[in-house]
């Protein structure tokens, strides 16, 4: 009997949810957390902008552990959310298995390519943005040594590193770039203590500008750099305001725009691969009142020149993920 | 490798080893009294959160430290109640504390600051500043000793010196006082202690509380001295490494210092060099990161001496059967 009521209840819930299929969009944040001052927060800002402008509402879900991914996706899809946007490469495999089960639902994934007929993949040319901040780092550096601190050691982060090194070498071919990865597990995104130790270690080896592409760990890097009197470069969101005058610039990835556009498209979301690059202003470097004193007119001119050349194809920045190698060290 | 590099690595070792040392000593007191504690991680995390949060609100690092220690003591009391008074399974209670801390810190942090579980960055009096020891500046020019004194010994936060002072203090307390003798006896043969007319329950609670105090210091050190604020899951497994160090040190205070500093050194080296080239053989950085665990397994397997845990460890004491 009680089993029967369970089934009836479930059927009732199912009927209700399908009835409500005139869908709100949904967004799932990755393990870094919604307010990471970086990647996920940018995504959240995009969603919020959509809600403010259209007066619509959206569902959101924050991952707490690796094991939740599939369940979270299925739950949102079954609840009728459409489109469902997810932030982060780690959703790739899961989405590949889940997407075919919900052919009427549109999905958008950021930072990863998933080839399914109902999935829009948004990828950014991080190597181009990193190239620009690499140029700035090399021009701001007095020692000729700059640093890079990555989060978890994955190809995506190597892509940041590779673009950065290319930018540094474009300005100063003799420059040394010290590279460190925080770790090989997702814990590497949330270890500011280690980030700060890595920054201190790089400083003692002569680095005076350090680029952190490491989520929450990056906050430790920026903190240590500010404490030690050297410069740092933020990532994903504009992090210049965290330590005004101590953060040289930030490599910004307009994740917010992508989420906003996906929400605007709604049901009509166009599947396929979208590449957000310098030309479409998907990536870039941040210049605001917090760092204007650090970026000289000369530096700005050089970077703007490079921006135009990359956009026109005159400068080709190598993408690490294309062949998993980097031409420069 | 020159002296300056070695000093920088050792300096980093001290910073990275200190939270491990405090947590390891904490575990030592608890386990020596027969209460296994795998909740070190959770207690550190909780203390890191409350020290960071209260320091951010009040602007005073000492109030932050107090709040951190109190929160850690509270978790210790819960662990004590579950495993001493109610004779529950100590491992399960410890795991529960880890989960509780992991969830509560983010939840409360979000409620208070709306920063997704982070606390606002600390500055000025909200953090423990490095202490420059007397004569550090004047002795700096003296060859060898000067740099060692200036770089390595001077310039740490007060909690580092507290942690190092806690080593001889723990040794003295455990091996030279009546309290220490009773504490160790409670972990080996509680029935004998009970026969002598000493309360097993009270001794065990005392040990668990000392454990809470020390993990509180460790957590506060992470959030208010090493970094400037709390970030979710910021302990990043240090509580478990401290447990490994405890086994490595065979539950003794002075070797605990050696073990934690060794683990700190391994991490410092891994931070400095991504891959170590030993004349043809390249040691990947992952190997260095895994080394503390490998060493612990080797010790447990009995290759280097024998690590015998306290005999009554993990068992609740029942007065009469």
XYZ file of C-alpha atoms in Angstrom:
650
model
C 0.000 0.000 0.000
C 2.684 2.441 1.030
C 4.619 1.484 -2.088
C 1.550 2.326 -4.108
C 1.251 5.778 -2.572
C 4.912 6.330 -3.362
C 4.335 5.569 -7.012
C 1.242 7.730 -7.120
C 3.124 10.538 -5.470
C 5.971 10.245 -7.928
C 3.568 10.214 -10.866
C 1.855 13.278 -9.466
C 5.155 15.139 -9.114
C 6.104 14.118 -12.639
C 2.795 15.383 -14.003
C 3.243 18.682 -12.209
C 6.780 19.205 -13.454
C 5.958 18.386 -17.051
C 3.045 20.754 -16.748
C 5.483 23.476 -15.748
C 7.738 22.812 -18.703
C 7.477 26.366 -19.931
C 10.889 26.568 -18.672
C 13.100 28.722 -16.592
C 16.748 28.504 -17.514
C 19.115 26.907 -15.030
C 22.778 27.220 -14.237
C 25.074 24.788 -12.447
C 28.232 26.079 -10.832
C 31.298 23.918 -10.562
C 33.177 22.970 -7.401
C 34.955 26.322 -7.159
C 31.678 27.721 -5.850
C 29.396 30.509 -6.963
C 31.336 33.286 -5.263
C 34.884 32.353 -6.173
C 35.599 35.948 -7.243
C 36.591 34.369 -10.506
C 35.179 31.965 -13.069
C 31.910 30.847 -11.455
C 31.141 34.297 -10.133
C 31.413 35.670 -13.660
C 28.862 33.087 -14.771
C 26.578 34.047 -11.900
C 26.846 37.739 -12.802
C 25.731 36.937 -16.325
C 22.729 35.027 -15.048
C 21.867 37.803 -12.627
C 22.085 40.407 -15.376
C 19.605 38.383 -17.396
C 17.254 38.133 -14.418
C 17.494 41.872 -13.700
C 16.886 42.867 -17.292
C 14.118 40.457 -18.178
C 12.521 40.046 -14.784
C 12.727 36.288 -15.290
C 13.850 33.785 -12.737
C 16.374 31.017 -13.046
C 17.291 27.901 -11.133
C 20.784 27.512 -9.807
C 22.747 24.704 -8.298
C 26.164 24.639 -6.730
C 28.167 21.423 -6.920
C 29.419 20.095 -3.612
C 31.159 16.964 -4.791
C 32.228 15.170 -7.942
C 29.552 12.518 -7.475
C 26.680 14.983 -7.780
C 27.246 16.012 -11.374
C 25.051 13.538 -13.192
C 22.304 13.629 -10.598
C 22.232 17.421 -10.650
C 22.009 17.554 -14.422
C 19.255 14.981 -14.610
C 17.281 16.615 -11.853
C 17.288 19.986 -13.558
C 16.471 18.429 -16.929
C 13.603 16.449 -15.447
C 12.291 19.501 -13.648
C 11.939 21.061 -17.085
C 14.641 23.705 -16.950
C 15.662 24.875 -20.389
C 18.338 25.776 -21.309
C 20.715 24.362 -18.710
C 24.073 26.092 -18.552
C 27.022 24.536 -16.768
C 30.371 26.066 -15.999
C 33.500 24.049 -16.239
C 35.313 21.405 -18.224
C 34.538 18.743 -15.635
C 30.936 18.458 -16.835
C 32.099 17.229 -20.245
C 31.852 13.475 -19.751
C 28.657 13.620 -17.745
C 26.925 15.857 -20.259
C 27.920 13.521 -23.047
C 25.930 10.725 -21.435
C 23.043 12.829 -20.125
C 22.317 15.046 -23.132
C 20.973 12.254 -25.455
C 18.425 11.269 -22.781
C 16.769 14.699 -22.911
C 16.611 15.554 -26.620
C 14.131 18.390 -26.041
C 16.303 20.164 -23.514
C 19.078 22.506 -24.638
C 22.373 22.469 -22.779
C 25.258 24.895 -22.838
C 28.684 24.020 -21.492
C 31.469 26.503 -20.929
C 35.139 25.628 -21.348
C 34.556 22.270 -22.982
C 33.427 20.848 -26.319
C 30.634 18.261 -26.165
C 29.404 17.123 -29.546
C 25.719 16.397 -29.121
C 22.857 17.763 -31.230
C 21.325 19.663 -28.296
C 24.501 21.074 -26.751
C 26.104 24.443 -27.282
C 29.793 24.408 -26.400
C 31.368 27.720 -25.522
C 35.140 27.816 -25.494
C 37.406 30.761 -24.901
C 40.745 31.486 -26.448
C 42.447 31.834 -23.076
C 45.821 31.640 -24.769
C 45.150 34.987 -26.460
C 44.140 36.761 -23.263
C 47.053 35.172 -21.426
C 49.362 36.310 -24.218
C 48.326 39.916 -23.587
C 48.832 39.761 -19.820
C 52.139 37.979 -20.476
C 53.242 40.980 -22.522
C 52.204 43.315 -19.709
C 54.022 41.161 -17.159
C 57.226 41.226 -19.178
C 57.017 44.996 -19.594
C 56.291 45.584 -15.908
C 59.001 43.224 -14.705
C 62.291 44.753 -13.605
C 64.095 41.500 -12.920
C 63.327 39.814 -16.227
C 61.779 36.921 -14.312
C 58.033 36.420 -14.070
C 55.931 33.634 -12.573
C 52.896 31.545 -13.360
C 50.884 29.611 -10.769
C 48.232 27.240 -12.043
C 45.563 25.427 -10.060
C 44.921 21.819 -10.911
C 47.322 20.466 -13.511
C 44.989 20.018 -16.496
C 45.413 20.868 -20.190
C 43.152 23.923 -19.818
C 45.475 25.487 -17.264
C 48.514 24.564 -19.356
C 46.791 26.524 -22.116
C 46.799 29.620 -19.896
C 50.451 29.031 -19.064
C 51.481 28.504 -22.659
C 49.791 31.673 -23.912
C 51.329 33.628 -21.052
C 54.840 32.422 -21.782
C 54.439 33.271 -25.457
C 53.396 36.809 -24.541
C 56.306 37.215 -22.144
C 58.805 35.998 -24.732
C 57.313 38.231 -27.411
C 58.352 41.254 -25.369
C 61.544 39.921 -23.832
C 62.951 36.759 -25.443
C 65.484 36.389 -22.606
C 62.907 36.481 -19.838
C 62.590 33.543 -17.461
C 59.155 32.221 -16.615
C 58.850 30.127 -13.450
C 55.852 27.816 -13.641
C 54.173 25.966 -10.806
C 51.011 23.925 -10.600
C 49.318 23.711 -7.210
C 48.309 20.076 -7.423
C 46.633 17.307 -9.339
C 43.337 17.031 -7.458
C 40.366 19.420 -7.268
C 41.673 20.488 -3.831
C 44.224 22.485 -5.812
C 41.527 25.085 -6.563
C 41.031 25.889 -2.865
C 44.435 25.984 -1.209
C 45.401 29.630 -0.650
C 48.105 28.599 1.832
C 49.916 26.661 -0.842
C 49.279 29.421 -3.367
C 50.948 31.916 -1.090
C 53.915 29.588 -0.447
C 54.354 29.100 -4.183
C 54.288 32.858 -4.710
C 56.891 33.431 -2.001
C 59.047 30.701 -3.495
C 58.799 32.271 -6.959
C 59.603 35.680 -5.568
C 62.730 34.310 -3.915
C 63.768 33.015 -7.319
C 63.497 36.514 -8.727
C 59.950 36.727 -10.063
C 58.372 40.152 -9.627
C 55.113 39.630 -11.537
C 53.061 36.476 -10.932
C 50.049 35.347 -12.942
C 47.651 33.126 -10.999
C 45.171 30.919 -12.856
C 44.089 28.920 -9.859
C 40.580 29.766 -8.578
C 40.522 30.187 -4.782
C 44.203 29.300 -4.564
C 44.859 32.404 -6.651
C 43.594 34.584 -3.792
C 46.536 33.331 -1.724
C 48.880 34.179 -4.586
C 47.519 37.702 -4.914
C 47.689 38.143 -1.142
C 51.275 36.936 -0.885
C 52.335 39.096 -3.827
C 50.788 42.158 -2.182
C 52.481 41.287 1.140
C 55.836 40.799 -0.555
C 55.605 43.996 -2.564
C 55.497 42.427 -5.996
C 52.776 42.455 -8.648
C 50.244 39.799 -9.486
C 47.806 39.158 -12.324
C 44.281 37.959 -11.651
C 42.190 35.660 -13.781
C 38.686 35.074 -15.205
C 36.882 37.926 -13.420
C 38.417 41.358 -12.985
C 40.357 40.916 -9.737
C 42.122 44.291 -9.825
C 40.023 45.610 -6.945
C 41.113 42.885 -4.515
C 44.444 44.577 -3.849
C 44.310 47.992 -5.536
C 47.659 49.046 -6.935
C 49.156 45.586 -6.339
C 47.378 43.665 -9.071
C 48.918 44.560 -12.430
C 45.887 43.486 -14.416
C 43.478 40.568 -14.800
C 42.965 38.238 -17.705
C 39.210 38.481 -18.055
C 37.083 35.838 -19.635
C 33.624 37.121 -20.414
C 31.855 34.060 -19.079
C 29.099 36.416 -17.949
C 28.341 37.406 -21.548
C 28.122 33.778 -22.638
C 25.721 32.856 -19.856
C 23.670 35.982 -20.512
C 23.408 35.190 -24.212
C 22.500 31.564 -23.584
C 19.703 32.682 -21.228
C 18.443 35.266 -23.750
C 18.350 32.602 -26.478
C 16.321 30.342 -24.213
C 14.688 27.509 -26.123
C 16.184 28.758 -29.357
C 19.738 28.160 -28.149
C 21.868 27.319 -31.164
C 23.783 24.044 -30.690
C 27.354 23.811 -31.885
C 30.708 25.237 -30.928
C 31.123 28.923 -30.186
C 34.628 30.285 -29.884
C 34.916 33.454 -27.835
C 38.176 35.160 -28.777
C 39.838 38.550 -28.704
C 38.006 39.663 -31.819
C 34.607 38.945 -30.257
C 35.813 40.370 -26.918
C 35.374 37.023 -25.223
C 38.771 37.445 -23.558
C 40.922 40.448 -22.757
C 42.813 42.259 -20.035
C 41.284 44.466 -17.362
C 42.098 48.143 -17.084
C 40.320 50.193 -14.429
C 41.005 52.818 -11.770
C 42.750 50.271 -9.539
C 45.585 49.566 -11.949
C 45.742 52.581 -14.257
C 48.872 53.818 -12.470
C 50.632 50.507 -13.203
C 49.915 50.354 -16.920
C 51.871 53.044 -18.763
C 50.697 54.507 -22.061
C 53.549 52.693 -23.753
C 52.454 49.328 -22.340
C 48.869 49.953 -23.332
C 49.882 50.889 -26.869
C 51.959 47.725 -27.260
C 49.149 45.501 -25.998
C 46.486 47.213 -28.087
C 48.710 46.761 -31.122
C 49.087 43.060 -30.352
C 45.327 42.783 -29.813
C 44.689 44.111 -33.299
C 47.296 41.800 -34.786
C 45.912 38.726 -33.050
C 42.380 39.636 -34.097
C 43.492 40.039 -37.703
C 45.492 36.823 -37.586
C 48.869 38.502 -38.046
C 50.072 37.074 -34.727
C 49.121 33.440 -34.169
C 49.115 32.395 -30.521
C 49.688 28.692 -30.113
C 46.894 26.791 -28.365
C 48.288 24.186 -25.968
C 45.161 22.052 -26.204
C 45.512 21.694 -29.976
C 48.494 19.363 -29.681
C 49.279 19.236 -25.924
C 52.660 20.845 -26.386
C 53.947 24.339 -25.924
C 56.544 25.748 -28.337
C 58.219 27.860 -25.630
C 59.153 27.156 -22.047
C 72.345 25.233 -4.384
C 73.562 28.123 -2.270
C 72.903 29.013 1.344
C 70.210 31.549 0.447
C 68.182 28.941 -1.445
C 68.520 26.390 1.323
C 67.415 28.982 3.861
C 64.400 29.930 1.766
C 63.361 26.298 1.513
C 63.836 25.769 5.248
C 61.934 28.965 5.970
C 59.066 27.653 3.864
C 59.383 24.312 5.686
C 58.806 26.027 9.019
C 55.725 27.836 7.722
C 54.238 24.728 6.123
C 55.238 22.421 8.959
C 53.782 24.515 11.780
C 50.081 23.726 11.211
C 51.030 20.070 10.821
C 53.016 20.193 14.048
C 50.173 21.738 16.058
C 47.652 19.280 14.633
C 50.024 16.366 15.177
C 50.550 17.260 18.840
C 46.782 17.643 19.161
C 46.277 14.143 17.810
C 49.040 12.901 20.077
C 47.310 13.994 23.272
C 43.983 12.578 22.166
C 45.295 9.247 20.916
C 47.663 8.774 23.838
C 44.564 8.911 26.032
C 42.885 6.269 23.903
C 40.628 8.473 21.771
C 41.327 8.161 18.054
C 40.727 11.433 16.332
C 40.382 11.662 12.581
C 38.417 14.854 13.096
C 41.608 16.928 13.249
C 40.893 18.191 9.747
C 37.381 19.312 10.626
C 38.451 21.018 13.832
C 41.217 22.895 12.050
C 38.775 23.963 9.368
C 36.242 25.174 11.902
C 38.898 27.078 13.836
C 40.241 28.570 10.604
C 36.773 29.781 9.721
C 35.891 31.301 13.078
C 39.277 32.922 13.555
C 39.067 34.415 10.076
C 35.453 35.491 10.461
C 35.765 37.022 13.923
C 39.042 38.728 13.021
C 37.321 40.195 9.962
C 34.336 41.444 11.977
C 36.220 42.814 14.972
C 39.501 43.676 13.307
C 41.334 41.994 16.156
C 43.339 38.881 15.503
C 43.382 37.951 19.193
C 39.596 37.870 19.339
C 39.724 35.833 16.142
C 42.152 33.387 17.712
C 39.939 33.086 20.787
C 36.871 32.390 18.665
C 38.785 29.845 16.580
C 40.005 27.985 19.647
C 36.546 28.051 21.232
C 34.927 26.603 18.106
C 37.530 23.869 17.983
C 37.005 23.145 21.681
C 33.289 22.849 21.050
C 33.837 20.245 18.348
C 36.210 18.444 20.683
C 33.530 18.407 23.334
C 31.133 16.868 20.818
C 33.702 14.248 19.901
C 34.289 13.620 23.587
C 30.609 13.314 24.370
C 30.070 10.898 21.493
C 33.070 8.692 22.124
C 33.619 8.932 25.890
C 30.239 9.508 27.504
C 28.093 7.716 24.949
C 30.785 5.195 23.986
C 30.163 5.617 20.280
C 32.552 4.663 17.541
C 35.424 7.145 17.602
C 36.178 6.919 13.905
C 32.596 7.599 12.916
C 32.392 10.531 15.285
C 35.589 11.924 13.755
C 34.300 11.565 10.218
C 31.056 13.219 11.243
C 33.012 16.164 12.626
C 34.879 16.534 9.354
C 31.631 16.639 7.396
C 30.020 18.962 9.891
C 32.889 21.436 9.684
C 33.069 21.272 5.924
C 29.389 22.122 5.583
C 28.901 24.512 8.502
C 31.833 26.776 7.645
C 30.513 27.451 4.151
C 26.930 27.786 5.336
C 27.676 30.246 8.139
C 30.190 32.081 5.980
C 27.627 32.578 3.243
C 25.028 33.741 5.772
C 27.386 36.262 7.385
C 29.361 37.632 4.480
C 27.594 36.576 1.232
C 30.951 35.691 -0.264
C 30.257 32.056 -0.950
C 31.817 30.875 2.297
C 34.911 33.020 2.075
C 35.583 35.602 4.750
C 36.578 39.148 3.796
C 40.319 39.590 3.391
C 42.108 40.545 6.606
C 44.598 43.338 6.936
C 46.524 45.169 9.645
C 45.602 44.030 13.154
C 43.351 41.350 11.730
C 46.372 39.176 11.014
C 49.318 37.833 12.946
C 52.279 39.919 11.828
C 55.746 38.411 11.525
C 57.865 39.007 14.601
C 61.398 40.250 14.141
C 63.446 38.812 16.966
C 65.903 41.045 18.838
C 69.229 41.740 17.085
C 67.982 40.136 13.840
C 68.809 43.283 11.873
C 72.207 43.835 13.486
C 73.292 40.211 13.207
C 72.180 40.001 9.607
C 75.631 40.798 8.219
C 77.418 38.114 10.260
C 78.343 35.311 7.852
C 76.324 32.083 7.997
C 74.833 32.597 11.475
C 73.422 36.024 10.566
C 71.318 34.903 7.623
C 70.210 31.772 9.456
C 69.034 33.829 12.403
C 67.459 36.531 10.254
C 65.834 34.402 7.563
C 65.021 31.174 9.330
C 64.558 31.815 13.023
C 63.307 35.388 13.062
C 60.362 36.750 11.111
C 57.663 34.187 11.829
C 54.338 34.796 13.465
C 53.937 34.221 17.197
C 52.025 30.981 16.617
C 55.106 29.397 15.061
C 57.089 29.995 18.235
C 54.156 28.735 20.282
C 54.087 25.549 18.206
C 57.792 24.934 18.672
C 57.536 25.651 22.392
C 54.656 23.181 22.584
C 57.000 20.308 21.692
C 59.192 20.314 24.839
C 56.168 21.330 26.868
C 54.217 18.312 25.627
C 57.179 16.071 26.335
C 57.472 17.406 29.860
C 53.746 17.162 30.448
C 53.500 13.596 29.156
C 56.642 12.110 30.634
C 57.481 14.181 33.690
C 54.175 14.938 35.372
C 51.644 12.856 37.223
C 48.985 14.089 34.795
C 51.023 12.807 31.847
C 51.572 9.409 33.395
C 47.878 9.038 34.040
C 47.042 10.261 30.550
C 49.307 7.688 28.932
C 48.009 4.986 31.243
C 44.435 5.763 30.265
C 45.387 5.020 26.685
C 47.130 1.766 27.553
C 45.138 0.237 30.344
C 42.199 2.308 31.524
C 41.033 -0.380 33.953
C 44.271 -0.032 35.923
C 43.840 3.727 36.104
C 40.286 3.270 37.264
C 41.420 0.816 39.937
C 43.821 3.444 41.210
C 40.823 5.663 41.826
C 41.330 8.090 38.977
C 38.460 9.001 36.699
C 39.072 7.630 33.218
C 36.335 9.816 31.817
C 37.832 12.992 33.243
C 41.325 12.138 31.983
C 40.026 11.429 28.507
C 38.000 14.629 28.398
C 41.087 16.574 29.453
C 43.094 15.007 26.626
C 40.392 15.719 24.061
C 40.208 19.336 25.193
C 43.980 19.794 24.872
C 43.551 18.378 21.392
C 40.869 20.983 20.658
C 43.078 23.802 21.904
C 45.974 22.777 19.670
C 43.878 22.209 16.541
C 42.327 25.603 17.232
C 45.779 27.187 17.118
C 46.569 25.278 13.916
C 43.404 26.482 12.212
C 43.911 30.069 13.330
C 47.472 29.929 12.024
C 46.217 28.873 8.582
C 43.584 31.593 8.283
C 45.128 34.535 10.088
C 48.875 34.107 9.761
C 49.658 32.125 6.616
C 46.830 33.561 4.558
C 44.541 36.503 5.129
C 41.111 35.032 5.566
C 39.211 31.811 5.259
C 38.543 30.009 1.990
C 36.331 26.937 1.949
C 38.150 23.631 2.490
C 41.351 25.583 3.063
C 42.875 22.905 5.289
C 43.267 20.840 2.096
C 44.000 17.538 3.825
C 46.529 18.861 6.361
C 44.661 17.146 9.186
C 45.211 13.790 7.521
C 48.872 14.505 6.852
C 49.198 15.359 10.547
C 47.713 11.953 11.404
C 50.228 10.342 9.086
C 52.978 12.282 10.837
C 51.658 11.073 14.189
C 52.045 7.455 13.107
C 55.423 8.287 11.577
C 56.486 9.735 14.932
C 55.138 6.683 16.735
C 52.991 8.847 19.041
C 55.936 10.692 20.627
C 56.266 14.498 20.847
C 59.879 15.077 19.814
C 59.755 12.750 16.790
C 56.475 14.498 15.944
C 58.499 17.642 15.422
C 60.849 15.761 13.124
C 58.061 14.067 11.186
C 56.014 17.208 10.603
C 59.077 19.207 9.598
C 60.076 16.409 7.224
C 56.644 16.512 5.621
C 56.853 20.309 5.512
C 60.259 20.053 3.869
C 58.922 17.670 1.238
C 56.141 20.112 0.421
C 58.545 23.049 0.347
C 60.846 21.206 -2.047
C 57.895 20.238 -4.223
C 56.841 23.893 -4.291
C 60.282 25.041 -5.291
C 61.119 22.450 -7.912
C 58.469 21.037 -10.165
C 60.554 18.074 -11.264
C 63.779 17.004 -9.641
C 66.475 15.733 -11.940
C 68.694 13.222 -10.154
C 71.270 12.602 -12.860
C 69.065 10.954 -15.466
C 66.174 9.978 -13.236
C 63.478 12.649 -13.066
C 61.340 12.677 -9.934
C 57.940 14.113 -10.877
C 56.385 16.587 -8.481
C 53.488 14.194 -7.844
C 55.946 11.766 -6.289
C 57.072 14.395 -3.808
C 53.458 15.182 -2.957
C 52.687 11.513 -2.371
C 55.837 10.869 -0.347
C 54.349 11.625 3.112
C 51.738 8.932 2.571
C 54.239 6.482 1.096
C 56.554 6.987 4.073
C 53.672 6.427 6.480
C 52.704 3.184 4.797
C 56.307 2.037 4.925
C 56.416 2.783 8.643
C 53.095 1.045 9.262
C 54.286 -2.002 7.344
C 57.044 -2.269 9.917
C 60.055 -1.676 7.685
C 61.461 1.051 9.895
C 60.986 -0.013 13.475
C 57.550 -0.772 14.772
C 54.721 1.690 15.231
C 52.512 0.467 18.034
C 49.449 2.565 18.736
C 48.257 3.023 22.323
C 46.753 -0.287 23.341
C 43.338 0.947 24.453
C 43.016 3.302 21.494
C 39.635 3.338 19.801
C 37.848 1.561 22.624
C 35.336 3.168 24.891
C 35.970 2.390 28.550
C 33.231 0.408 30.243
C 33.627 0.237 33.991
C 31.953 -3.094 34.571
C 30.999 -5.760 32.100
